[in-house]
mmCIF file of C-alpha atoms in Angstrom:
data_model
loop_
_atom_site.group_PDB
_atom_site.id
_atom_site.type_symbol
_atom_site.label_atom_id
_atom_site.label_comp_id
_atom_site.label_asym_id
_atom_site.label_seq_id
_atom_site.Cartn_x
_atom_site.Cartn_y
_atom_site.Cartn_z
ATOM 1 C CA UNK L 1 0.000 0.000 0.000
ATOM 2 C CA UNK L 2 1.446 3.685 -0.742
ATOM 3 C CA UNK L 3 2.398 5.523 2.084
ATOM 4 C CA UNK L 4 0.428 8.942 2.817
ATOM 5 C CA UNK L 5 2.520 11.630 2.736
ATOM 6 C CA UNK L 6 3.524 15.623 4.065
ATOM 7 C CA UNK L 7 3.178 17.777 1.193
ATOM 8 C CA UNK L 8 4.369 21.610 1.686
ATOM 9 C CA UNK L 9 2.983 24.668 0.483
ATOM 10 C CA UNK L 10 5.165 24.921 -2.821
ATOM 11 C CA UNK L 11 6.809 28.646 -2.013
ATOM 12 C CA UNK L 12 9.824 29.943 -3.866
ATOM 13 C CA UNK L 13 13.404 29.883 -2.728
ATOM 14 C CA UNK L 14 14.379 32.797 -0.526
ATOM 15 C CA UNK L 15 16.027 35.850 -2.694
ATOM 16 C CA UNK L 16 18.875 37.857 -1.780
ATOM 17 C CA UNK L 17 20.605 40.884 -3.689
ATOM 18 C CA UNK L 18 23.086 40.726 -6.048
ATOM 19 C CA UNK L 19 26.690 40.889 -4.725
ATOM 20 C CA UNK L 20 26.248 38.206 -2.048
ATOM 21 C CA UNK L 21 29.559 35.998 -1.009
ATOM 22 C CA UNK L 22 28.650 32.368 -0.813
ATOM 23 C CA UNK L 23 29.438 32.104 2.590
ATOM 24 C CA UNK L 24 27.523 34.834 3.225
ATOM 25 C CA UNK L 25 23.972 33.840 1.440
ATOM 26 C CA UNK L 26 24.486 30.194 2.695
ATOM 27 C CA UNK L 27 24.423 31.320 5.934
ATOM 28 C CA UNK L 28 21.100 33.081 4.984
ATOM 29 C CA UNK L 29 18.980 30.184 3.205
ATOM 30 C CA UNK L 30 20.196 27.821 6.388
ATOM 31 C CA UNK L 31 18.767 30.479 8.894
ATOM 32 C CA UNK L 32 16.063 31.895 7.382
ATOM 33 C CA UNK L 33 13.142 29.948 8.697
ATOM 34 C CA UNK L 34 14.517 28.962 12.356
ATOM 35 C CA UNK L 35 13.295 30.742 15.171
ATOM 36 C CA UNK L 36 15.450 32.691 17.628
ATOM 37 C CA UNK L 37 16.226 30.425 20.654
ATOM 38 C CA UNK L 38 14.672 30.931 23.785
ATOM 39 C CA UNK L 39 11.724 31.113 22.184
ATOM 40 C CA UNK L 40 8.170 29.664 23.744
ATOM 41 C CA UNK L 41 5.931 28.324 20.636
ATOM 42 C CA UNK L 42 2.515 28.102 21.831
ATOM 43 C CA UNK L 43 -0.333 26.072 19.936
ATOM 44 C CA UNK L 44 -4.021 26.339 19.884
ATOM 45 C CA UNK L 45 -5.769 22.825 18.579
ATOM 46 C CA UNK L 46 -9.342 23.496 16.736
ATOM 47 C CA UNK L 47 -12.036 21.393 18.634
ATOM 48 C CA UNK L 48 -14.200 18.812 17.181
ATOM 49 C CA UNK L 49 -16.610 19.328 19.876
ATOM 50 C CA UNK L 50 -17.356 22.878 18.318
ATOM 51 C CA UNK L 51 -18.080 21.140 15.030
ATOM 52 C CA UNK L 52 -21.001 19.608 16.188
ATOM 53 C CA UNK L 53 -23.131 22.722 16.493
ATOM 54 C CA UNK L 54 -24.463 24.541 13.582
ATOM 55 C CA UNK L 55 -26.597 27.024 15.660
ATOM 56 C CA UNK L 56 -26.535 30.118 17.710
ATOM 57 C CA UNK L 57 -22.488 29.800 17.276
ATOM 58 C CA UNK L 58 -20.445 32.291 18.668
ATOM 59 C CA UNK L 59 -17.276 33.453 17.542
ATOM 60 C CA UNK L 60 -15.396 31.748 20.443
ATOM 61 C CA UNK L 61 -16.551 28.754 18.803
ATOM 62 C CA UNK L 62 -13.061 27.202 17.757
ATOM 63 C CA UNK L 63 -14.866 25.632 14.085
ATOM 64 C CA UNK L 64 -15.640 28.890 13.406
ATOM 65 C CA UNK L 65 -13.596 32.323 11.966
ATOM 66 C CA UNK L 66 -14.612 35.425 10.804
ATOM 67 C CA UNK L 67 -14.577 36.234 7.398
ATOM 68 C CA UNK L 68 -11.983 39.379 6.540
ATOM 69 C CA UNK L 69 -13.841 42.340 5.703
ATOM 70 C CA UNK L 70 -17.491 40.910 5.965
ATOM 71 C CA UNK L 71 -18.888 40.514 9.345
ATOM 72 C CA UNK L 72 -19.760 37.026 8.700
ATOM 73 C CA UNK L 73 -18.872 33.752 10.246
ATOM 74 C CA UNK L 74 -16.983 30.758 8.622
ATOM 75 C CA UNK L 75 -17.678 26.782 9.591
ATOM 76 C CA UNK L 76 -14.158 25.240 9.351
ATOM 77 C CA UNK L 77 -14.060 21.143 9.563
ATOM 78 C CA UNK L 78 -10.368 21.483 11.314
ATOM 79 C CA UNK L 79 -11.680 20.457 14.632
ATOM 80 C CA UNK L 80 -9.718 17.098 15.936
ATOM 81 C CA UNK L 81 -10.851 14.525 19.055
ATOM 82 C CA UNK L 82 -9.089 14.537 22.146
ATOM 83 C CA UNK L 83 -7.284 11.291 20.922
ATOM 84 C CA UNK L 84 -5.714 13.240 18.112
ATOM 85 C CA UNK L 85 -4.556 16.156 20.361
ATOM 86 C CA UNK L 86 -3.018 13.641 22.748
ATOM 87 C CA UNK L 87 -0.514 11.906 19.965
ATOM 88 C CA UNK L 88 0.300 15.403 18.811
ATOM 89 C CA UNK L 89 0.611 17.018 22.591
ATOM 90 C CA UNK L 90 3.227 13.513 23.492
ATOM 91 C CA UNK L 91 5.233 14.185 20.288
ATOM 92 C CA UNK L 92 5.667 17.850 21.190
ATOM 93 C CA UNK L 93 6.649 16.752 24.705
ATOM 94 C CA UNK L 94 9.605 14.374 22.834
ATOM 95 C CA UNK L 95 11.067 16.802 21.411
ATOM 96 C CA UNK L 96 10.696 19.334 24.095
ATOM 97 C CA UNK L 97 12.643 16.746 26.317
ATOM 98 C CA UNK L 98 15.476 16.337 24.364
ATOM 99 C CA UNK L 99 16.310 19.844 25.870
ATOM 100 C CA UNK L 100 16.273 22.028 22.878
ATOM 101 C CA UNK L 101 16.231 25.828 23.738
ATOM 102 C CA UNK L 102 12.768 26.065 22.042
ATOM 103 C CA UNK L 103 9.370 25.610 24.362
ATOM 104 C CA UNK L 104 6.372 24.283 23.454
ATOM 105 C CA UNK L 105 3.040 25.557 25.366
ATOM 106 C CA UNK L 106 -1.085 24.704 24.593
ATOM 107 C CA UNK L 107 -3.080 27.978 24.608
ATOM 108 C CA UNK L 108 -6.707 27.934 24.173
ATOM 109 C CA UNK L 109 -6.895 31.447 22.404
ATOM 110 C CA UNK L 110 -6.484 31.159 18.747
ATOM 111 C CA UNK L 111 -4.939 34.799 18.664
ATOM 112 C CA UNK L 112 -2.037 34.083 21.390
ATOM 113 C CA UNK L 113 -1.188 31.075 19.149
ATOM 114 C CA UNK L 114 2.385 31.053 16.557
ATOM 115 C CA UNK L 115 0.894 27.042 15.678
ATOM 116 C CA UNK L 116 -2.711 26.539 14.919
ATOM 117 C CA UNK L 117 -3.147 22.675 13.876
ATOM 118 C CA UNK L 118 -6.271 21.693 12.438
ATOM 119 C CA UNK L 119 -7.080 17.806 11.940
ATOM 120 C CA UNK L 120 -8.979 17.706 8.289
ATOM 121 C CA UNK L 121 -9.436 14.588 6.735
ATOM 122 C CA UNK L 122 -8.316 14.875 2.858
ATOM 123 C CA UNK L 123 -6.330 17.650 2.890
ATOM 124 C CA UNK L 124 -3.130 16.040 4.043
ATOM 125 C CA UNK L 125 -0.839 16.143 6.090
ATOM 126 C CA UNK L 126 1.922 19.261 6.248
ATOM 127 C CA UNK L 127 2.957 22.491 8.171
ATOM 128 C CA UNK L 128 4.637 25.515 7.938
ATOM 129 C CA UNK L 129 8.071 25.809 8.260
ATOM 130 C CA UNK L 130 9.376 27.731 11.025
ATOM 131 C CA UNK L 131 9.131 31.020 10.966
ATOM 132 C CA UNK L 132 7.246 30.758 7.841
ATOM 133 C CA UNK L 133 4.152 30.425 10.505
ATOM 134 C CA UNK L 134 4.236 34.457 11.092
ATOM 135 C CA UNK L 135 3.187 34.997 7.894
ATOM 136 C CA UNK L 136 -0.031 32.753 8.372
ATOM 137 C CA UNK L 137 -2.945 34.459 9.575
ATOM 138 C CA UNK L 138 -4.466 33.978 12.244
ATOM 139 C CA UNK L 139 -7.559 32.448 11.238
ATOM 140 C CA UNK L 140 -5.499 29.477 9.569
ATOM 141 C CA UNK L 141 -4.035 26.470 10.515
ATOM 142 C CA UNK L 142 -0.370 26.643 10.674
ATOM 143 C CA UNK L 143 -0.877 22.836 10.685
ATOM 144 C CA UNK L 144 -2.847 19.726 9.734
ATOM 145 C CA UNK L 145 -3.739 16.274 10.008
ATOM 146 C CA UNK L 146 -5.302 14.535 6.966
ATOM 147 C CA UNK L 147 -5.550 11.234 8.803
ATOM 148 C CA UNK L 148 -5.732 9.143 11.657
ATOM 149 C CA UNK L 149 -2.993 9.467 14.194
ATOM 150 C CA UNK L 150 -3.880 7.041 16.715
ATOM 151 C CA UNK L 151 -3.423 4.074 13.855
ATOM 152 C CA UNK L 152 -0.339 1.626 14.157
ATOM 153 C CA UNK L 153 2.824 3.643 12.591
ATOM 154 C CA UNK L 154 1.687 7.125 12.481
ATOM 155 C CA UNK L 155 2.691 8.456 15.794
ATOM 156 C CA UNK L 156 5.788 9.483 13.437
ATOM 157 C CA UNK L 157 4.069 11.825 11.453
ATOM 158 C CA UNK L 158 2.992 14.312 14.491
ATOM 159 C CA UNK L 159 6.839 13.838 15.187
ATOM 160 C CA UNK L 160 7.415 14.772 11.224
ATOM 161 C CA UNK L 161 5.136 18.124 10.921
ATOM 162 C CA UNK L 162 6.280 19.476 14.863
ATOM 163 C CA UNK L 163 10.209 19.070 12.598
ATOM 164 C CA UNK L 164 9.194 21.451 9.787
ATOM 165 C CA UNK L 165 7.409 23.981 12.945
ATOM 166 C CA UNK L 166 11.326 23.766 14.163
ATOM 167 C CA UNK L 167 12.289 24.110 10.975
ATOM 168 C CA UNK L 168 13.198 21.189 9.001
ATOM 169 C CA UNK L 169 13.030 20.207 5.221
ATOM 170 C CA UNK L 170 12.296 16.713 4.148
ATOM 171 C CA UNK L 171 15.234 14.904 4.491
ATOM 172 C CA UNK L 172 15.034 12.738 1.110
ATOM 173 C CA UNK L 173 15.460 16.144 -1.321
ATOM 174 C CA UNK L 174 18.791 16.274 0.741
ATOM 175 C CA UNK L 175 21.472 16.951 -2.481
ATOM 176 C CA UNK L 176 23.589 14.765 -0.310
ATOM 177 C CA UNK L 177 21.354 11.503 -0.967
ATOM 178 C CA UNK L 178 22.926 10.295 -3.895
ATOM 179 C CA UNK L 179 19.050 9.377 -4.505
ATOM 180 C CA UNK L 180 18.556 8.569 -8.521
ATOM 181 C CA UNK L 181 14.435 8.174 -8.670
ATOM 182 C CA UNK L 182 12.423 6.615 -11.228
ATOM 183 C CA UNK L 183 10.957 9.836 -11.786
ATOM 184 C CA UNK L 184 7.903 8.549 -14.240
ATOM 185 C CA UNK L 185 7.512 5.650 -11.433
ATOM 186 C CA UNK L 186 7.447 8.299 -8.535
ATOM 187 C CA UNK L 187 4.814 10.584 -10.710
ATOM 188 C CA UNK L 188 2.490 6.998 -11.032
ATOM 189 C CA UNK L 189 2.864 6.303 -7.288
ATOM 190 C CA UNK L 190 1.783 9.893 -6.344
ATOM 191 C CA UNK L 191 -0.887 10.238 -8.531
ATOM 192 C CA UNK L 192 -2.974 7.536 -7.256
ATOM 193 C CA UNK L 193 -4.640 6.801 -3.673
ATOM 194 C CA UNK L 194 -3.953 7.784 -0.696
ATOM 195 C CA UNK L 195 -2.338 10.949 -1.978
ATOM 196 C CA UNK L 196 -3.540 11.636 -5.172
ATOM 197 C CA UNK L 197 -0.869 14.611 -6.261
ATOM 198 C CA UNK L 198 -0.191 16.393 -9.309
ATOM 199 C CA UNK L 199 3.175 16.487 -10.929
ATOM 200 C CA UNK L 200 4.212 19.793 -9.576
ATOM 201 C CA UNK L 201 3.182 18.623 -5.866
ATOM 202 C CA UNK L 202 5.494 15.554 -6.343
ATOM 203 C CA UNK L 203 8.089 17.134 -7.989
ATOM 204 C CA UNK L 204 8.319 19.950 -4.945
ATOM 205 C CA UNK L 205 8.040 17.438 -2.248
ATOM 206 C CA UNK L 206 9.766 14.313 -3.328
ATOM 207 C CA UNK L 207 12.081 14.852 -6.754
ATOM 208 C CA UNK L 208 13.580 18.534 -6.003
ATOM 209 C CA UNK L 209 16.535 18.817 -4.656
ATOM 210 C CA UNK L 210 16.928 21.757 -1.779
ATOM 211 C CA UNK L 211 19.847 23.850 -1.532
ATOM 212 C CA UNK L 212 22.877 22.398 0.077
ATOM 213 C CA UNK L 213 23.055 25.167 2.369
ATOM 214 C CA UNK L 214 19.284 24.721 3.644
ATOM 215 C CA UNK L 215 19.663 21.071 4.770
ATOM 216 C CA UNK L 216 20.843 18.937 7.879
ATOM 217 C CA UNK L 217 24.101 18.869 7.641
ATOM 218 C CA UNK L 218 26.241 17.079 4.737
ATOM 219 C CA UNK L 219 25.190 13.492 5.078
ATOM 220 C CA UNK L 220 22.327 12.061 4.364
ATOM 221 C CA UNK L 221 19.902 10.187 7.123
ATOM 222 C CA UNK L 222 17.550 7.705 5.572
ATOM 223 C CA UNK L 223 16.623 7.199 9.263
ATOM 224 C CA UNK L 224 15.536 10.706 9.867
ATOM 225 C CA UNK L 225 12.196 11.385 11.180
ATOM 226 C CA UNK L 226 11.875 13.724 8.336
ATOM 227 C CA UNK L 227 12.913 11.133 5.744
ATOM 228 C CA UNK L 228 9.625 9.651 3.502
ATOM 229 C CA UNK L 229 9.144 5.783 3.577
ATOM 230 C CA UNK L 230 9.069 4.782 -0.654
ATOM 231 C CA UNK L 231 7.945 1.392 -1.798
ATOM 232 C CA UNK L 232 9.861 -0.689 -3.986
ATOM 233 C CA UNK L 233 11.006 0.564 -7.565
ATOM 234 C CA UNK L 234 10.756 4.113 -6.823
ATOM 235 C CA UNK L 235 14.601 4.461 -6.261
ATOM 236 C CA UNK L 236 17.424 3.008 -8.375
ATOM 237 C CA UNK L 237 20.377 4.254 -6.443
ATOM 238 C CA UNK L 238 21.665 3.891 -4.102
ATOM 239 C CA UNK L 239 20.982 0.239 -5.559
ATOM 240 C CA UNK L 240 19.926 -1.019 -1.603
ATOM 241 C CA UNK L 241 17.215 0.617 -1.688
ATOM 242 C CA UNK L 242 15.472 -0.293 -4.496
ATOM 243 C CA UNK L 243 13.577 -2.347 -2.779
ATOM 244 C CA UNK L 244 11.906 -0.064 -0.446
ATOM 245 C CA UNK L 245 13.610 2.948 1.882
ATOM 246 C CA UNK L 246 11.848 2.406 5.047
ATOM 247 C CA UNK L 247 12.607 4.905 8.064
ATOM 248 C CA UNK L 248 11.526 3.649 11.728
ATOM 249 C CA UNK L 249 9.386 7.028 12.094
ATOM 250 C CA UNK L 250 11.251 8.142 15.343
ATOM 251 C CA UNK L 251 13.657 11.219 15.832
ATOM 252 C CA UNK L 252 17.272 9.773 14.799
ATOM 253 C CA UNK L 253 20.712 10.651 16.059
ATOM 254 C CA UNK L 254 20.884 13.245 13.257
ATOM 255 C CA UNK L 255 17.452 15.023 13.980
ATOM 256 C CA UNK L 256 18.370 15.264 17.642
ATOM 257 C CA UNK L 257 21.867 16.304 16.992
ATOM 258 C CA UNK L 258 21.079 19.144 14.069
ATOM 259 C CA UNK L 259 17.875 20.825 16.597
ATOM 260 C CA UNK L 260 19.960 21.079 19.505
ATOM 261 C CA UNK L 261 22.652 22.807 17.463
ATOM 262 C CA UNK L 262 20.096 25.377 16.174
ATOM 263 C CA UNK L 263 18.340 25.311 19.269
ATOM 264 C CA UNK L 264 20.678 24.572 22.221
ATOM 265 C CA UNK L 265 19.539 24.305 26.027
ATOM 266 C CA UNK L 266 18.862 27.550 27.537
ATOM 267 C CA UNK L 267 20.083 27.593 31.439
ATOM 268 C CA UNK L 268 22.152 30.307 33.871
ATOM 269 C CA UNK L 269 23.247 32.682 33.562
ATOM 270 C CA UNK L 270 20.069 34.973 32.983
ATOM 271 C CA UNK L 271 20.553 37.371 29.963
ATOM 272 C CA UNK L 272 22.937 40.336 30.341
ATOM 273 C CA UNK L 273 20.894 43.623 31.118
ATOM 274 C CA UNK L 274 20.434 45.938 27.948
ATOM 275 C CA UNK L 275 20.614 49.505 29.194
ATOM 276 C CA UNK L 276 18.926 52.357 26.905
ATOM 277 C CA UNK L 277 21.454 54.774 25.328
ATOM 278 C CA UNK L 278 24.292 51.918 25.918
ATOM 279 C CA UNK L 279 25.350 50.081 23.156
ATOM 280 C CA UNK L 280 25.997 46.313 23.654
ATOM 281 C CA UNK L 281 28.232 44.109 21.245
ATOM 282 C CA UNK L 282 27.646 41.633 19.681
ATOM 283 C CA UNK L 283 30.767 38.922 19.963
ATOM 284 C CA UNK L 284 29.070 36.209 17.987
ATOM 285 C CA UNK L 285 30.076 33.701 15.637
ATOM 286 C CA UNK L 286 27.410 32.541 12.631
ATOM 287 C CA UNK L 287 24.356 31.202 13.866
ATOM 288 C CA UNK L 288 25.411 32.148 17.412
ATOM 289 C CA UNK L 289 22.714 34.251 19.645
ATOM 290 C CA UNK L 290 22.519 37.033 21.937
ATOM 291 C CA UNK L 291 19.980 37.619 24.797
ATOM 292 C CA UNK L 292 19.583 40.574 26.698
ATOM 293 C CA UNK L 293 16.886 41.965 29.259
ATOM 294 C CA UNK L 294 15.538 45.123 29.523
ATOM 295 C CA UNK L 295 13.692 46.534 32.548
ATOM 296 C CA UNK L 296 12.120 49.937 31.233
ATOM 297 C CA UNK L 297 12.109 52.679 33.850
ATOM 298 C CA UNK L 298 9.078 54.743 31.833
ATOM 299 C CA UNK L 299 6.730 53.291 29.928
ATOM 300 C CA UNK L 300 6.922 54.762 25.839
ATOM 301 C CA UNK L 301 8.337 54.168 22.669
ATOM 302 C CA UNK L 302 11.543 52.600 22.334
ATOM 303 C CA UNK L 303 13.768 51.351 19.360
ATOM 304 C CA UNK L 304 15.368 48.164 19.127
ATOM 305 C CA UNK L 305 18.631 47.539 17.022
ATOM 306 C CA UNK L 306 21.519 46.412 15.719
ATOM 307 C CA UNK L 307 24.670 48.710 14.079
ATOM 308 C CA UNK L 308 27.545 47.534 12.142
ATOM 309 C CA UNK L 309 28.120 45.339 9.152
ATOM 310 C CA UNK L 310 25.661 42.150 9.802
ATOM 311 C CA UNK L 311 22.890 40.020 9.007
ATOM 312 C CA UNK L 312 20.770 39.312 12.322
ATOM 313 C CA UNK L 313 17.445 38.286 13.174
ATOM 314 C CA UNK L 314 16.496 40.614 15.995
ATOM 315 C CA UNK L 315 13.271 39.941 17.889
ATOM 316 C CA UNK L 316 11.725 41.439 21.776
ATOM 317 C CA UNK L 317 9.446 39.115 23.726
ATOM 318 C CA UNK L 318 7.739 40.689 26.710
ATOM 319 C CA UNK L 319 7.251 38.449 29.980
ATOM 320 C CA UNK L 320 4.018 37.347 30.768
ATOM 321 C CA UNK L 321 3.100 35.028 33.057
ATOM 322 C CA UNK L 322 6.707 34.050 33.643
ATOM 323 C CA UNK L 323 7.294 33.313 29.840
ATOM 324 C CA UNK L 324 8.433 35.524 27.229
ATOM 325 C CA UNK L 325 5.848 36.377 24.812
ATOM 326 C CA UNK L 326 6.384 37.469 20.944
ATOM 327 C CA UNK L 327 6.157 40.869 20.850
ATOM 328 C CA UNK L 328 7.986 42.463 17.140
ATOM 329 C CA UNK L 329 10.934 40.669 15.289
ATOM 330 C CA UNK L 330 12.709 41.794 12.021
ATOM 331 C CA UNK L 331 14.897 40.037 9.768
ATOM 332 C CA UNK L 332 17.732 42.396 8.288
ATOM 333 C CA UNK L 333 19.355 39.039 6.288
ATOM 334 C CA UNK L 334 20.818 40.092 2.941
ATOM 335 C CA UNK L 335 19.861 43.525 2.867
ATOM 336 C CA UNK L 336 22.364 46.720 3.526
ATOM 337 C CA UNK L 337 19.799 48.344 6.697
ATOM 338 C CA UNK L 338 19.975 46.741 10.415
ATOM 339 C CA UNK L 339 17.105 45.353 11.710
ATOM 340 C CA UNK L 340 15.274 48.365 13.958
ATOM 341 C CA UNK L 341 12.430 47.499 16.179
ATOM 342 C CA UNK L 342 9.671 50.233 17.566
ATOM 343 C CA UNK L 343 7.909 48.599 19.960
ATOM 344 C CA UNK L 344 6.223 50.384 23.349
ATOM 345 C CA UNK L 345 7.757 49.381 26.644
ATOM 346 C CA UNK L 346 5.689 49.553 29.871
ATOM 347 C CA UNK L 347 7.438 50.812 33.357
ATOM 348 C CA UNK L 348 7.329 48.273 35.901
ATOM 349 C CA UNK L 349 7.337 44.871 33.059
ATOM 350 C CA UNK L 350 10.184 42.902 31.929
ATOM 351 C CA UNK L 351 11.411 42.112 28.329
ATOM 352 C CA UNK L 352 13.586 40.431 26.316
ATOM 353 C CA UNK L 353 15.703 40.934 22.983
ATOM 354 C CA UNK L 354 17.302 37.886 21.506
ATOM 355 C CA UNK L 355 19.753 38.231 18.225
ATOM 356 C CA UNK L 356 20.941 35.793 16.525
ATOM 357 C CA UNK L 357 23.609 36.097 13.849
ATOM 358 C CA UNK L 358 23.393 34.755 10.299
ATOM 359 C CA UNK L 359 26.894 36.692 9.479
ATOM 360 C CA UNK L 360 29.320 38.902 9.415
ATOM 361 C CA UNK L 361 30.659 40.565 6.214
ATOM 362 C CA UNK L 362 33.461 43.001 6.975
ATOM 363 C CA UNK L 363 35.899 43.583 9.541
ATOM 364 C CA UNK L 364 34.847 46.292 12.429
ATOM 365 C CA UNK L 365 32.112 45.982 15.752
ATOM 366 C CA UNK L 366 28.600 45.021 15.367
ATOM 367 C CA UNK L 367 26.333 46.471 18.676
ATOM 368 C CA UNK L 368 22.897 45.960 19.419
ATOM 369 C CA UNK L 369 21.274 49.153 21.296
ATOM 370 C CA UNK L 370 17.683 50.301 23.126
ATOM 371 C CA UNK L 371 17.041 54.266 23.005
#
């Protein structure tokens, strides 16, 4: 039987400007959808129990979102049964415990929500990838389910989506594979039940290849969790596995090793205080972070930045509830500005700014600053 499978919203490759060293816009398409660390994802789950009424709905009604610009009320069938939730709440939890700098917490307001996973039968399985989630709005699923999760061998495919929310790529369109496809065999395969794709779907998700730069590492993991499971005579090389490529569906070595380089414990010490007026450098290697507090003493308009010759991703979260909460972010990668945040700061509250370092490209100080 075919294997269902994650498809991805087919979105072009990230552009730069001209002039670009390699090193340089490498360390920009590997970046550019990872999230700073020390960040707290929060998810909302539509309900199935809201599904089940068709009058006198409310907005609160999680089945339901208003349509832009209209007043009216949408039905959505993204609700999922407490059984789904469950396999998708334990496969957060696993890769929350392998200690990655990234949290995961369950909100029940759609609006405080970066990951909104819906649980609609037919329309596949997939999710955003990383950061690519900000850009959703917030009447959308960031997420789905197509099918059932509970059923024997598909605990692996909560596992699989929460990797692309972290920011992974599908692990088979790694350049490094060495995989030569059948391609008219993979186009018959795909086209017919469960998955029933087009061309251009299985082209994007199974037979292009993704920048070097973008995925984990330089060797290939047939073993990854993000690695597709292909039946026999899909694959001619590497010749042992024409017969079939069949990962175990659990987070490998590889996946463990490449998240908790991108997103590495956060402990003590606390984050250096970031004084207004004071600028603050920035001693980082590429990919490296900096966190900072600031503890405002007047509540107004501040500014947010970074100086000097860099490509950062600078973003301030504002603690609520003892965790920090997403309050602006901008990405400066590839461009000749620095990132510069306005965001209002209230006396007496506590925030943080966390910048992390695609790269340097000339000699001299880069500074991060509040005024």
């Amino acid at each position: 039987m075919t294997a269902r499978y994650c498809s991805l919203a087919q979105q072009s490759a990230p552009e730069f400007g001209p002039g670009l060293t390699a090193e340089r816009r490498g360390a920009l398409v590997g970046g550019s959808r990872m999230w700073v660390n020390g960040t707290v994802l929060h998810y909302y789950f539509f309900d199935a129990e809201d599904t089940k009424s068709t009058e006198n709905t409310a907005v609160t009604d999680a089945s339901v979102i208003p349509v832009p610009g209209t007043g009216e009320l949408r039905r959505v069938p993204w609700g999922g049964a407490k059984e789904q939730q469950d396999v998708v709440r334990e496969c957060f939890g696993e890769w929350q415990g392998l200690g990655i700098g990234v949290n995961f917490a369950e909100v029940g307001d759609r609006s405080e929500a970066e990951l909104r996973i819906g649980f609609q039968p037919g329309d596949g399985s997939w999710s955003a990838v990383g950061r690519d989630a900000l850009t959703v709005g917030l009447s959308d699923r960031t997420m789905n389910f197509g099918w059932d999760l509970t059923a024997p061998g598909q605990r692996g495919t909560a596992l699989h989506e929460i990797g692309h929310a972290l920011g992974l790529l599908h692990e088979h369109q790694s350049p490094f594979a060495g995989i030569h496809w059948d391609d008219e065999a993979v186009y018959a395969e795909l086209a017919g039940p469960p998955n029933f794709w087009s061309r251009d779907r299985t082209r994007f998700n199974i037979l292009r290849k993704l920048d070097p730069d973008e995925v984990n590492g330089s060797v290939w993991d047939p073993q990854s969790v993000m690695e597709f499971p292909f039946a026999s005579g899909l694959i001619l090389e590497p010749e042992e596995y024409r017969t079939g490529l069949h990962p175990n569906g659990s987070l490998s070595p590889s996946d463990k090793e490449f998240v908790l380089r991108w997103y590495p414990p956060v402990g003590p010490p606390g984050p250096a205080e970031l004084v207004p007026f004071r600028s603050a450098p920035l001693r980082l290697g590429p990919g490296e972070q900096a966190d900072f507090a600031i503890e405002p003493t007047q509540t107004r308009e501040y500014a947010v930045g970074t100086f000097g010759d860099s490509d950062t991703v600078v973003v301030v979260f504002e603690e609520r509830d003892g965790e920090p909460r997403f309050l602006a972010g901008q990405d400066d990668g590839g461009t000749p500005r620095n990132a510069t945040l306005k965001v209002r700061l209230v006396k007496g509250r506590r925030y943080f700014v966390r910048v992390r370092l695609y790269s340097t490209w000339r000699s001299g100080d880069t500074a991060v600053m509040c005024w």
